[in-house]
Tab-separated table of C-alpha atoms in Angstrom:
chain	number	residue	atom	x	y	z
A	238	UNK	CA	-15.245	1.777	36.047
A	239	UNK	CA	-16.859	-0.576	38.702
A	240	UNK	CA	-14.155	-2.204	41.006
A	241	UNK	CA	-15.410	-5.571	40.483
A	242	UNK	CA	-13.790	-4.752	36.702
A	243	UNK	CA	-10.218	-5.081	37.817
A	244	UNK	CA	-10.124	-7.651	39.628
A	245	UNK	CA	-7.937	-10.833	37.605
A	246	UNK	CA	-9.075	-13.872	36.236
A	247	UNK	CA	-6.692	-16.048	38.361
A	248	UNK	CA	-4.168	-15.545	41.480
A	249	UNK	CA	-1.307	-16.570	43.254
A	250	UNK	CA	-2.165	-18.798	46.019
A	251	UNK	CA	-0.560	-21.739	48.413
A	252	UNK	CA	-1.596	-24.881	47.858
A	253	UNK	CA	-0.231	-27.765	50.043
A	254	UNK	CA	-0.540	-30.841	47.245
A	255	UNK	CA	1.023	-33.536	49.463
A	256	UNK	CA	0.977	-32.785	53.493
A	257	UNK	CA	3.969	-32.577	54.846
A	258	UNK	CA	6.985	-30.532	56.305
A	259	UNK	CA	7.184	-26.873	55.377
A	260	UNK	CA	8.146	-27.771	52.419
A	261	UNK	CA	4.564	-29.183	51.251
A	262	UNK	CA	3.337	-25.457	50.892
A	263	UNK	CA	3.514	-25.012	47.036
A	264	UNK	CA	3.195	-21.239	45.331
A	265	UNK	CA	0.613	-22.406	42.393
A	266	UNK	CA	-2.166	-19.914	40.353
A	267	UNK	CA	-5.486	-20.623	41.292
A	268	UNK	CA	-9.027	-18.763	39.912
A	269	UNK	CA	-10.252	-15.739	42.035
A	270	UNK	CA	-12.782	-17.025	44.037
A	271	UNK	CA	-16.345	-15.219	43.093
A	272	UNK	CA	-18.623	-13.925	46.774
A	273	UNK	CA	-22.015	-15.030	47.031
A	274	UNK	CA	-24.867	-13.783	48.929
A	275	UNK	CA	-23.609	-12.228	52.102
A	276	UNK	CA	-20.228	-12.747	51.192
A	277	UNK	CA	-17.341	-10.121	49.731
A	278	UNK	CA	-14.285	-10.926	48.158
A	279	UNK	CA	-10.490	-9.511	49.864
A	280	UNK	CA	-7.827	-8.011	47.857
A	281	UNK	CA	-5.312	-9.404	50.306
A	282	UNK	CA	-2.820	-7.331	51.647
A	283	UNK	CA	-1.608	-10.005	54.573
A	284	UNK	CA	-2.593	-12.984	56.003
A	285	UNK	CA	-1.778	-14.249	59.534
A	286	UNK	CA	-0.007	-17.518	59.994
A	287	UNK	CA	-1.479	-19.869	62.876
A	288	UNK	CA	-0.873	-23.222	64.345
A	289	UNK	CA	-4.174	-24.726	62.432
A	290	UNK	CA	-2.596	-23.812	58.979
A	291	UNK	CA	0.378	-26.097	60.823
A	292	UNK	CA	-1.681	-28.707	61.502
A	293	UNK	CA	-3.187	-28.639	58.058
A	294	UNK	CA	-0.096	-29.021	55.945
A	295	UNK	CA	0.805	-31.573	58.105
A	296	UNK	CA	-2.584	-33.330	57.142
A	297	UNK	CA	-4.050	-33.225	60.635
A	298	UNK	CA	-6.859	-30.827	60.356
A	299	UNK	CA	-8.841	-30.835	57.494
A	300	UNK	CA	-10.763	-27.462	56.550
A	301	UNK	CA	-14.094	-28.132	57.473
A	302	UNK	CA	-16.605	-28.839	54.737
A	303	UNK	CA	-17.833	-26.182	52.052
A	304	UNK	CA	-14.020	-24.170	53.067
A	305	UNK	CA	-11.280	-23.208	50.319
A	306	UNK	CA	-8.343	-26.108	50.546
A	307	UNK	CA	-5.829	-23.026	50.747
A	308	UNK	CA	-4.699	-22.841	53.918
A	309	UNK	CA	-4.935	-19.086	56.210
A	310	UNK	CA	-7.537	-18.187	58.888
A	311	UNK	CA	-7.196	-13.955	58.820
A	312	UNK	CA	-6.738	-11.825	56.132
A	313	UNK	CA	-6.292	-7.860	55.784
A	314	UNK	CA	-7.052	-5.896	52.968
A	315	UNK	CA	-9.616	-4.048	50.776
A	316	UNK	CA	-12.869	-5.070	49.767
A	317	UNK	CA	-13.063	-5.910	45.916
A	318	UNK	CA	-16.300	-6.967	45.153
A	319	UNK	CA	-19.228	-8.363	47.221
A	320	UNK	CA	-22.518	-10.253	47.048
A	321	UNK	CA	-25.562	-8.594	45.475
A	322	UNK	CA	-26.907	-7.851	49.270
A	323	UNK	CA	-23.811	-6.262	50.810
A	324	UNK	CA	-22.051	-4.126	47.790
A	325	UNK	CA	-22.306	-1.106	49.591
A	326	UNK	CA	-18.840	-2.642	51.543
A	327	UNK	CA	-17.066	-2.655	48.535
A	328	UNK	CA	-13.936	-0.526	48.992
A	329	UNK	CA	-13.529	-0.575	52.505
A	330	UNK	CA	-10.136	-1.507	54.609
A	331	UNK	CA	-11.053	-4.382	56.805
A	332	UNK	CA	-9.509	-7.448	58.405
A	333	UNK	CA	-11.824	-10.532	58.360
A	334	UNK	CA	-11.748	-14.261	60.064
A	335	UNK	CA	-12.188	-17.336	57.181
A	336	UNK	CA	-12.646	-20.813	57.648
A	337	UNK	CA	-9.974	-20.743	54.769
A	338	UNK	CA	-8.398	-19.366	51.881
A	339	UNK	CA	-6.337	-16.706	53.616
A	340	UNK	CA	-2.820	-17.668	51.590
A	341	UNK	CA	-3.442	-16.124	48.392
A	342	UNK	CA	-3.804	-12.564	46.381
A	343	UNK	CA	-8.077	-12.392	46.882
A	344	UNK	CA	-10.024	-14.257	49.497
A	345	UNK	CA	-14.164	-14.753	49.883
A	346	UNK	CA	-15.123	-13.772	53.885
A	347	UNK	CA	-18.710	-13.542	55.356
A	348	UNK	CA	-19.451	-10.197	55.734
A	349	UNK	CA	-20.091	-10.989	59.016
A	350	UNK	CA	-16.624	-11.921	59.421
A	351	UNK	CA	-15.207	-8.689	58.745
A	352	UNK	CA	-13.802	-5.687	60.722
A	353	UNK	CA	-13.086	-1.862	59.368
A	354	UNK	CA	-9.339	-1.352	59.527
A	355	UNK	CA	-9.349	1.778	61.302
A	356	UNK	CA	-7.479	5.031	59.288
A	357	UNK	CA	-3.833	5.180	60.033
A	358	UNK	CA	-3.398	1.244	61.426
A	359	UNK	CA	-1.007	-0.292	59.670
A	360	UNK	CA	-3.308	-2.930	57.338
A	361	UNK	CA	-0.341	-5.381	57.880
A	362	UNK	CA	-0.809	-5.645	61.914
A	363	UNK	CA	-4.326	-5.828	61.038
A	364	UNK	CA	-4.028	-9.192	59.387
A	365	UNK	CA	-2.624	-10.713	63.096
A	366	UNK	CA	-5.616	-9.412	64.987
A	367	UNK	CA	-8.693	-11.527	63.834
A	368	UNK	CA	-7.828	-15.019	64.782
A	369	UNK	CA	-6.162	-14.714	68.276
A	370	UNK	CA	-8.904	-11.998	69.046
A	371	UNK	CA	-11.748	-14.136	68.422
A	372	UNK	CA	-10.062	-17.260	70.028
A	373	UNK	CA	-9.221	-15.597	73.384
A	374	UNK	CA	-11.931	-13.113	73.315
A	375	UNK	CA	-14.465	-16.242	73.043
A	376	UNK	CA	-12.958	-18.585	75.240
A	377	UNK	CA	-11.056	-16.147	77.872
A	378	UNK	CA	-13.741	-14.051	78.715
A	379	UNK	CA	-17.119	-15.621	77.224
A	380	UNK	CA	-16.431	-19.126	78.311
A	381	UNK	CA	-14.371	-18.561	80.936
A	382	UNK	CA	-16.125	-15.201	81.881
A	383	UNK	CA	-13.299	-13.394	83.073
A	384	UNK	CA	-13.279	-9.705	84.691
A	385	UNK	CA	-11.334	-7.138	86.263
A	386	UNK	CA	-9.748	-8.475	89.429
A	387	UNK	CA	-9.664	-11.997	88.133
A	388	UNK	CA	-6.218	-13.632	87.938
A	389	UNK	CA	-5.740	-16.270	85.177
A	390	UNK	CA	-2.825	-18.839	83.404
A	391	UNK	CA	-2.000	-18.808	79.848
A	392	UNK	CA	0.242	-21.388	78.730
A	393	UNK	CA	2.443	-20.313	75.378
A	394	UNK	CA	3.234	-17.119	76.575
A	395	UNK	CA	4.791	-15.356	73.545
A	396	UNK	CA	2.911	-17.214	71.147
A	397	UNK	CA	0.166	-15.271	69.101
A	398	UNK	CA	-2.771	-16.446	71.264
A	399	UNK	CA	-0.627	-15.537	74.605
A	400	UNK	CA	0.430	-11.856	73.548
A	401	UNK	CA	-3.238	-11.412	72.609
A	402	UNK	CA	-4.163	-12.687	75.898
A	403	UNK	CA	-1.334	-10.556	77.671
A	404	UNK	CA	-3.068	-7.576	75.861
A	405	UNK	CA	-6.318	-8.080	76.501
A	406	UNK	CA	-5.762	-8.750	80.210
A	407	UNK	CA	-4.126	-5.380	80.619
A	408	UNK	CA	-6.430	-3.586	79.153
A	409	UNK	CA	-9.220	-5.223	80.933
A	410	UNK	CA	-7.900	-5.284	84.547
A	411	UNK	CA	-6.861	-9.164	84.342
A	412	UNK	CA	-4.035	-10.105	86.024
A	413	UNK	CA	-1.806	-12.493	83.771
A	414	UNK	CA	0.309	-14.971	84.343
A	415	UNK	CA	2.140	-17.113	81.265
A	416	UNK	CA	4.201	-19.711	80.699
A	417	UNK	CA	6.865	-19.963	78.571
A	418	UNK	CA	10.091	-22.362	77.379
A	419	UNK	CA	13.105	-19.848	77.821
A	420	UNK	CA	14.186	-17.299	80.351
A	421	UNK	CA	14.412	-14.746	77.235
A	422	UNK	CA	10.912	-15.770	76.094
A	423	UNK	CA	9.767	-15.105	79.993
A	424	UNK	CA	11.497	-11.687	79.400
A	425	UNK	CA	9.487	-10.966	75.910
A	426	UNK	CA	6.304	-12.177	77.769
A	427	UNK	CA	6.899	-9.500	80.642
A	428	UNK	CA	8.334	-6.634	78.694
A	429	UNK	CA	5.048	-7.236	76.124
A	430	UNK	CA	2.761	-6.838	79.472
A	431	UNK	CA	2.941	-9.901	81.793
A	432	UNK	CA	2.683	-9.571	85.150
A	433	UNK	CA	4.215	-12.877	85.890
A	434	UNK	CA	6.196	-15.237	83.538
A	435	UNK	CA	7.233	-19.044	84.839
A	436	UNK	CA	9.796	-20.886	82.586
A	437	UNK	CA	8.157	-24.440	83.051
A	438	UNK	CA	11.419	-26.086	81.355
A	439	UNK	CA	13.134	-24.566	84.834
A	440	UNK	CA	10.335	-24.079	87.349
A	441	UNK	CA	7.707	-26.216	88.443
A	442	UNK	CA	4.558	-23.864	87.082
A	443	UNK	CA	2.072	-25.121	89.491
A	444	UNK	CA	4.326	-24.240	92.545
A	445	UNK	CA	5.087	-21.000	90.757
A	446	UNK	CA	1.377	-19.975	90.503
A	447	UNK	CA	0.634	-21.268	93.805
A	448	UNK	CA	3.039	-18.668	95.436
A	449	UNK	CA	2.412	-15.886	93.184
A	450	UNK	CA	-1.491	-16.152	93.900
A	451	UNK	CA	-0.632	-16.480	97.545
A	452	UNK	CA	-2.056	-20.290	97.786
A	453	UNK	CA	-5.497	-19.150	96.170
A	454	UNK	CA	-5.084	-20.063	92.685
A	455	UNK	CA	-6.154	-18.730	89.615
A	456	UNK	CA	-9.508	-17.760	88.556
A	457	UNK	CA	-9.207	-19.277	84.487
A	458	UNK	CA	-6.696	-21.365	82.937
A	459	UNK	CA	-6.212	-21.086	78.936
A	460	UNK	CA	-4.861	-23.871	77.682
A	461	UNK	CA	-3.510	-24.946	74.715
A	462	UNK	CA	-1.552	-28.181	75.507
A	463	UNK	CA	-3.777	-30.813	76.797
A	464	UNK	CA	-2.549	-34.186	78.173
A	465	UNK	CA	-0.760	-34.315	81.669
A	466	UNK	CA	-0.910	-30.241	82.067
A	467	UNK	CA	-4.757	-30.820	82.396
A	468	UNK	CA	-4.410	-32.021	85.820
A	469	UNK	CA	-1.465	-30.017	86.726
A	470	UNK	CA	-3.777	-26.988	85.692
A	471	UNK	CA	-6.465	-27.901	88.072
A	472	UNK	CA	-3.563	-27.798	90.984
A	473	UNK	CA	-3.459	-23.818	90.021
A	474	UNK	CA	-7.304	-22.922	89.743
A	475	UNK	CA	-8.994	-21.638	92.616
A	476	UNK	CA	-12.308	-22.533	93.756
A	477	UNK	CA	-14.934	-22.016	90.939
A	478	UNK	CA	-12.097	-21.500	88.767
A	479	UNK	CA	-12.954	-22.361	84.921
A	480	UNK	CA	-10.311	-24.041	82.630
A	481	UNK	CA	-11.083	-23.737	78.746
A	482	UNK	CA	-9.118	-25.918	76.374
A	483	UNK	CA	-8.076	-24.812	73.368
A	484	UNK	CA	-5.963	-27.201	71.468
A	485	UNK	CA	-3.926	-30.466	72.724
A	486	UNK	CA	-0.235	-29.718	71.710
A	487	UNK	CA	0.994	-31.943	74.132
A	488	UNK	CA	-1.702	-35.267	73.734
A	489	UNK	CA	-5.600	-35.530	73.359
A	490	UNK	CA	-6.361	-37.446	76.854
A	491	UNK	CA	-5.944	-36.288	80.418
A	492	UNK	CA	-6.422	-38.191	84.022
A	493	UNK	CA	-8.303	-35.952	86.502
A	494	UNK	CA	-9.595	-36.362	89.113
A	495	UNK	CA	-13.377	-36.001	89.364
A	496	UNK	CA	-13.926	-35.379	93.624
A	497	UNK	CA	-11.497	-31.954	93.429
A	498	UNK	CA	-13.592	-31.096	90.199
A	499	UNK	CA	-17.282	-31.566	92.562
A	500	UNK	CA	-15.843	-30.534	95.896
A	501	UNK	CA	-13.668	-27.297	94.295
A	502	UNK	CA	-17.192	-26.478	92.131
A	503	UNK	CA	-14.535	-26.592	88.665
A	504	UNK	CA	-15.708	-26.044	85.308
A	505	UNK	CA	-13.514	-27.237	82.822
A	506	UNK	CA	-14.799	-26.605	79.098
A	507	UNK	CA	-13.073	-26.020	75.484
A	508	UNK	CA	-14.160	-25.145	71.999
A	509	UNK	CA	-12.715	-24.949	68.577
A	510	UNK	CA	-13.337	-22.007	66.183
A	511	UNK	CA	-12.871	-22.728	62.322
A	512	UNK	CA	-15.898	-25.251	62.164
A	513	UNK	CA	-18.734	-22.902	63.987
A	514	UNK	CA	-21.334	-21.492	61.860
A	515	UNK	CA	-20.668	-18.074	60.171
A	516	UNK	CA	-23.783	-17.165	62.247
A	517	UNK	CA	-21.441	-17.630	65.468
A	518	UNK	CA	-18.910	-15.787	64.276
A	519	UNK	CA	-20.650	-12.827	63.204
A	520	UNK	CA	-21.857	-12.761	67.191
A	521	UNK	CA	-18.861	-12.662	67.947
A	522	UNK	CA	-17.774	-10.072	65.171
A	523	UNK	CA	-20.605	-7.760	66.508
A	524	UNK	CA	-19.745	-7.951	69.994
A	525	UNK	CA	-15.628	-7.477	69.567
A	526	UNK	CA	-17.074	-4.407	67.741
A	527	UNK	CA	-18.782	-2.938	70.527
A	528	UNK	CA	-16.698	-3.704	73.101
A	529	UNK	CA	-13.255	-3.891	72.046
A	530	UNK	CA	-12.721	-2.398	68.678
A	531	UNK	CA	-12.440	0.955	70.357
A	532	UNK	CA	-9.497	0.149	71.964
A	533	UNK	CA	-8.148	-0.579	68.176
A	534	UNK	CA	-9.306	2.558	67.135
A	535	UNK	CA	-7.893	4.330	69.822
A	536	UNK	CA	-4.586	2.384	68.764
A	537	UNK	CA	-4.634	0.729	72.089
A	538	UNK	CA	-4.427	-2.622	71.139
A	539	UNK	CA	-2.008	-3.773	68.425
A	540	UNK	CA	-0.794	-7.134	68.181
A	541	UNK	CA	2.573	-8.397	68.789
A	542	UNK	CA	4.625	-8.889	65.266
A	543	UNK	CA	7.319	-11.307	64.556
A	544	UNK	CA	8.790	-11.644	60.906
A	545	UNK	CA	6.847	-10.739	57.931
A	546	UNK	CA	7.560	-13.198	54.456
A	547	UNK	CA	6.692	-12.809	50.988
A	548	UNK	CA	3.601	-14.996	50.012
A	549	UNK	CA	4.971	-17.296	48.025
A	550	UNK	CA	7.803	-17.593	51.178
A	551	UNK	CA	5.147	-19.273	52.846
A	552	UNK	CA	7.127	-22.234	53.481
A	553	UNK	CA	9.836	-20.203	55.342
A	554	UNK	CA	7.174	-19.018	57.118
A	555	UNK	CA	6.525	-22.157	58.702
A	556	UNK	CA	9.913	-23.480	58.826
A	557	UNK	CA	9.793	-20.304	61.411
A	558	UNK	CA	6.685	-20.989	63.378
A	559	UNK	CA	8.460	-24.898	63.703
A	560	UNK	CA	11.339	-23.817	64.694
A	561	UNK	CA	9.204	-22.163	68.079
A	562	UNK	CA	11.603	-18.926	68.041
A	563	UNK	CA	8.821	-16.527	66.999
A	564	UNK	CA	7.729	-14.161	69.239
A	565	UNK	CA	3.899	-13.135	68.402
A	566	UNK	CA	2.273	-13.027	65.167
A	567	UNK	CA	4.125	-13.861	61.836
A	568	UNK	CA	2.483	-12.897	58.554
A	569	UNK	CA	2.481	-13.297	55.045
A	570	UNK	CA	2.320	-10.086	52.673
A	571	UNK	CA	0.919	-10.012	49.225
């Protein structure tokens, strides 16, 4: 019996019909979605829960054209059934990055998008790796270009993106420092790998990097806040230090000033994922492969897990990530 033959007419999925609160994410049957050319279609077994699937139930960040309305960015699970020109991937364990569709029982992925879930990782933790891997892999050390020896700032220290970046510093020679809102989350942040944590409710962070780094500054600054920290970030980065933006938590517009950027030879840059080209992605895809998938294999790098909900919990979910307790990834399990 061919795979493709058991796979449902219809699914579970979470539709957000009104944006809102947490509330607005509604359980609701939806068809399985059908792969085309390139494309193959996800049992799901988990899907990761980011700040963009935040930002769209609250109405603030569309999916970009041509994308599935469901929210969810990363997805784990097995491979159902798959475009005419890649059905030789049907039955493999992978996780895979989407522009969309990731809260429901089956998802469509680009093939390119995909990554073999190694034998013996747990296919849950796989669903956290693929969007905070491709964000800090492709803005840490591709945009920023960061290697061993470098020191660099992440702000959001225990958040998905800052335990990825924790990781991937350690294992690549960075040093690390984070910021964070709590003494305890400044504890999580160090016992998951930081070398330094600052509590910036308590602690001025740009005096705090200032001293760690001896008066040199940092070499990269990932940041996810925007607004006034923009300027405050450029007090930490050394000369021909490179700051990458990432989101704008905290407001879309910054004052800097343009002299230190020319005189201090600053780049400051940013980029968004979910609306690049599938050809992008699969770049990326290709290169995390060669370079850092053996580390996953090797069971090296695993990402940090908070709470795990039911799908059709998804609102709880969220009412989570709001609250701001969560430490690392939380997913959803089918």
């Amino acid at each position: 019996m061919a795979i493709e033959s058991i796979v449902p007419d219809d699914m579970l999925a979470v539709g957000i019909p009104t944006p809102g609160g947490p509330e607005a994410l509604v359980p609701e049957r939806r068809p399985v979605p059908a792969p085309g050319d390139g494309e193959v279609l996800i049992r799901v077994a988990a899907a990761g829960v980011n700040r963009p699937d935040v930002l769209q139930r609250m109405g603030k960040y569309p999916p970009p054209p041509g994308a599935s309305d469901i929210p969810g960015l990363e997805v784990s699970g097995t491979i159902m059934a798959a475009g005419s020109d890649v059905r030789d991937r049907i039955g493999q364990r992978v996780c895979a990055l989407l522009p969309g569709g990731g809260y429901a029982e089956y998802a469509v992925a680009p093939v390119g998008q995909c990554l073999p879930v190694p034998d013996g990782y747990d296919l849950i933790e796989a669903a956290a790796l693929p969007e905070t891997l491709f964000t800090v892999w492709t803005n840490l050390f591709e945009r920023a270009y960061v290697a061993a020896g470098d020191t660099v700032l992440v702000h959001g220290g225990t958040s998905g993106i800052g335990t990825m970046a924790i990781t991937l510093c350690r294992l690549f020679d960075i040093t690390i420092i984070v910021t964070c809102g709590s003494d305890g989350k400044c504890d999580q942040a160090r016992q998951w790998g930081a070398h330094h944590a600052i509590n910036y409710r308590a602690q001025d962070f740009v005096a705090e990097v200032r001293r760690i780094t001896s008066g040199q500054g940092v070499q990269a600054v990932l940041d996810m806040v925007g607004g006034d920290y923009v300027p405050r970030n450029i007090e930490c980065m050394a000369e021909d230090g490179r700051h990458v933006s990432i989101a704008v938590l905290g407001g879309p517009r910054a004052a800097v000033f343009i002299p230190t950027i020319m005189s201090r030879r600053l780049t400051l840059t940013g980029s968004t994922l979910r609306g690049r080209p599938a050809s992008f992605k699969t770049l990326v895809a290709e290169e995390l492969m060669r370079v850092v998938w053996p580390l996953v294999e090797e069971g090296r790098l695993r990402p940090a897990m908070d709470e795990r909900f039911p799908l059709a919990d998804a609102a709880k979910a969220h009412a989570r990530m709001d609250a701001g307790e969560h430490f690392g990834k939380i997913v959803l399990t089918v």
